[in-house]
């Protein structure tokens, strides 16, 4: 519950931080700002996606081809997020930032923390042992547009995510081949306006165990595999979206690692703040099965 | 010493007040057509294909948008909102709002299959030299969304119209 309070505090500070800028935008008779300023914005609501658990713009567990931040033109966009997942045996927390440059290049950083709570004792790690990982990401939009242009040509991006676990010693004992790994991915995303549906598909070349929190590959094999992740979302209004996601994962450690899935609702509280709530099924984590629970995320974007 | 410049100033000929400077510099005054209230435009070939999209089949969309009356209110409201929108107001300064409201209405009406012909120019010609950017287009979309929302158009129907307009972006942006 402490984590929930932390999220609330974070979200509140984001609101306080974001509102003055927001109010300024909407001030009647404000001088034209087009062509000026670094954080010019200009994306349609929600079309920057939210922050995925790896920090890149996307859904919650799936990465999209979108570039983070509200910048639609030549300037810079920014996002910050915090995410909590309350599972039966674990507590997931991640936070991060991303910068979008000219709606072309996205650089992101996220920190993931997986608290093993009581399970830590059973796993011989000690109660409350927490796995930590840093994820450094880069994504480039190659062609296409999420909304405009040919309705059958999606926005396509490619990217890498370099992940560095901070638990090298433990991971070796668990049987992981490495505490560092790099994912390569290609994403295609499109908002099909005629159906109010956003669809996104990503192919990821990865060796990450639980995304990398449990290391990469195993002792015998690097374990790099091509895996799929995708999202489908239905736009209810300008501010609200309902959707579902799926992400397939390797099982290099022989611990019965499952694919991830979720159903989510995202709401743009203001032009700059998006809240996401989901029911996430993360399957088996380190032999503890049926890790299903509430996923909450807050994103602030400029 | 100060008297000399003053004296020179006083001796200057003032130009005769009856000079018509517009005529001197060949400035043509544009006159609105008294019937339509629009400024004249250079001739072009009128064609429904200029609307840039095939119309919907059937009458469901026309009904959802409240027929021609509803569509006209939406088109005019979207133009008004955009003209007052500090993000994009400058784009509209030198443009004929009367004509824009009419041609935008015709375009929506034609695409929504509500019984109109589109008599305006094609999207590339209509936006030539404007330097419209993606963010400007998005601002216009937001204003159109607001206009549709005010008319109570269901969101899915709003998006179906936007789906017809979105592919035109290549002829609008960066033109």
Short mmCIF file of C-alpha atoms in Angstrom, two decimals, chain A residues 25 27 29-35 40-45 47 72-74 145 147-151 191-197 234-239, chain B residues 56 84-90 132-139 141-142 145-146 149 155-170 173:
data_model
loop_
_atom_site.label_atom_id
_atom_site.label_comp_id
_atom_site.label_asym_id
_atom_site.label_seq_id
_atom_site.Cartn_x
_atom_site.Cartn_y
_atom_site.Cartn_z
CA UNK A 25 -2.10 27.49 -23.16
CA UNK A 27 -5.54 31.66 -21.58
CA UNK A 29 -6.03 36.09 -26.06
CA UNK A 30 -2.64 34.50 -25.49
CA UNK A 31 -0.19 35.52 -28.19
CA UNK A 32 0.30 33.02 -30.99
CA UNK A 33 2.94 30.51 -30.05
CA UNK A 34 3.25 28.69 -33.35
CA UNK A 35 6.81 28.43 -34.55
CA UNK A 40 5.45 23.36 -28.90
CA UNK A 41 3.31 20.23 -28.66
CA UNK A 42 0.83 19.70 -31.42
CA UNK A 43 -0.02 16.00 -31.27
CA UNK A 44 -3.65 14.98 -30.97
CA UNK A 45 -4.69 13.72 -27.55
CA UNK A 47 -1.69 9.82 -30.06
CA UNK A 72 4.43 16.95 -33.77
CA UNK A 73 6.97 19.01 -35.67
CA UNK A 74 10.55 20.15 -35.34
CA UNK A 145 2.16 8.33 -39.82
CA UNK A 147 -3.01 9.04 -38.27
CA UNK A 148 -2.38 10.70 -41.61
CA UNK A 149 -1.41 9.54 -45.07
CA UNK A 150 -2.48 6.29 -46.69
CA UNK A 151 -4.92 4.58 -44.29
CA UNK A 191 -5.01 4.53 -35.87
CA UNK A 192 -7.79 3.25 -38.12
CA UNK A 193 -10.11 6.25 -37.78
CA UNK A 194 -12.90 4.64 -39.77
CA UNK A 195 -13.19 2.06 -36.97
CA UNK A 196 -11.85 4.22 -34.10
CA UNK A 197 -9.33 1.45 -33.55
CA UNK A 234 -10.75 1.31 -29.16
CA UNK A 235 -11.18 5.06 -28.89
CA UNK A 236 -14.35 5.86 -26.92
CA UNK A 237 -13.82 9.60 -26.98
CA UNK A 238 -11.02 12.08 -27.53
CA UNK A 239 -9.89 11.41 -23.98
CA UNK B 56 -20.05 7.50 -48.11
CA UNK B 84 -9.92 32.52 -33.31
CA UNK B 85 -7.41 29.81 -32.42
CA UNK B 86 -4.09 31.50 -31.53
CA UNK B 87 -2.22 28.43 -32.77
CA UNK B 88 -3.43 28.77 -36.35
CA UNK B 89 -5.30 32.09 -36.63
CA UNK B 90 -2.51 33.63 -38.71
CA UNK B 132 0.63 24.10 -43.18
CA UNK B 133 2.40 21.83 -40.68
CA UNK B 134 1.22 18.65 -38.98
CA UNK B 135 0.62 20.55 -35.75
CA UNK B 136 -1.56 23.08 -37.63
CA UNK B 137 -3.53 20.23 -39.16
CA UNK B 138 -3.98 18.71 -35.70
CA UNK B 139 -5.22 22.05 -34.35
CA UNK B 141 -8.83 18.61 -36.40
CA UNK B 142 -9.33 19.54 -32.74
CA UNK B 145 -13.88 17.74 -33.26
CA UNK B 146 -15.18 20.47 -30.97
CA UNK B 149 -19.06 17.52 -30.36
CA UNK B 155 -17.59 9.99 -31.63
CA UNK B 156 -17.38 6.98 -33.95
CA UNK B 157 -19.18 8.95 -36.69
CA UNK B 158 -16.80 11.88 -36.08
CA UNK B 159 -13.88 9.53 -36.66
CA UNK B 160 -15.44 8.11 -39.82
CA UNK B 161 -15.48 11.60 -41.32
CA UNK B 162 -11.92 12.23 -40.11
CA UNK B 163 -10.92 8.95 -41.76
CA UNK B 164 -12.00 10.42 -45.10
CA UNK B 165 -10.05 13.63 -44.46
CA UNK B 166 -6.85 12.18 -42.97
CA UNK B 167 -5.41 10.78 -46.22
CA UNK B 168 -5.60 14.28 -47.76
CA UNK B 169 -2.80 15.38 -45.43
CA UNK B 170 -0.18 14.78 -48.11
CA UNK B 173 0.94 19.64 -45.15
#
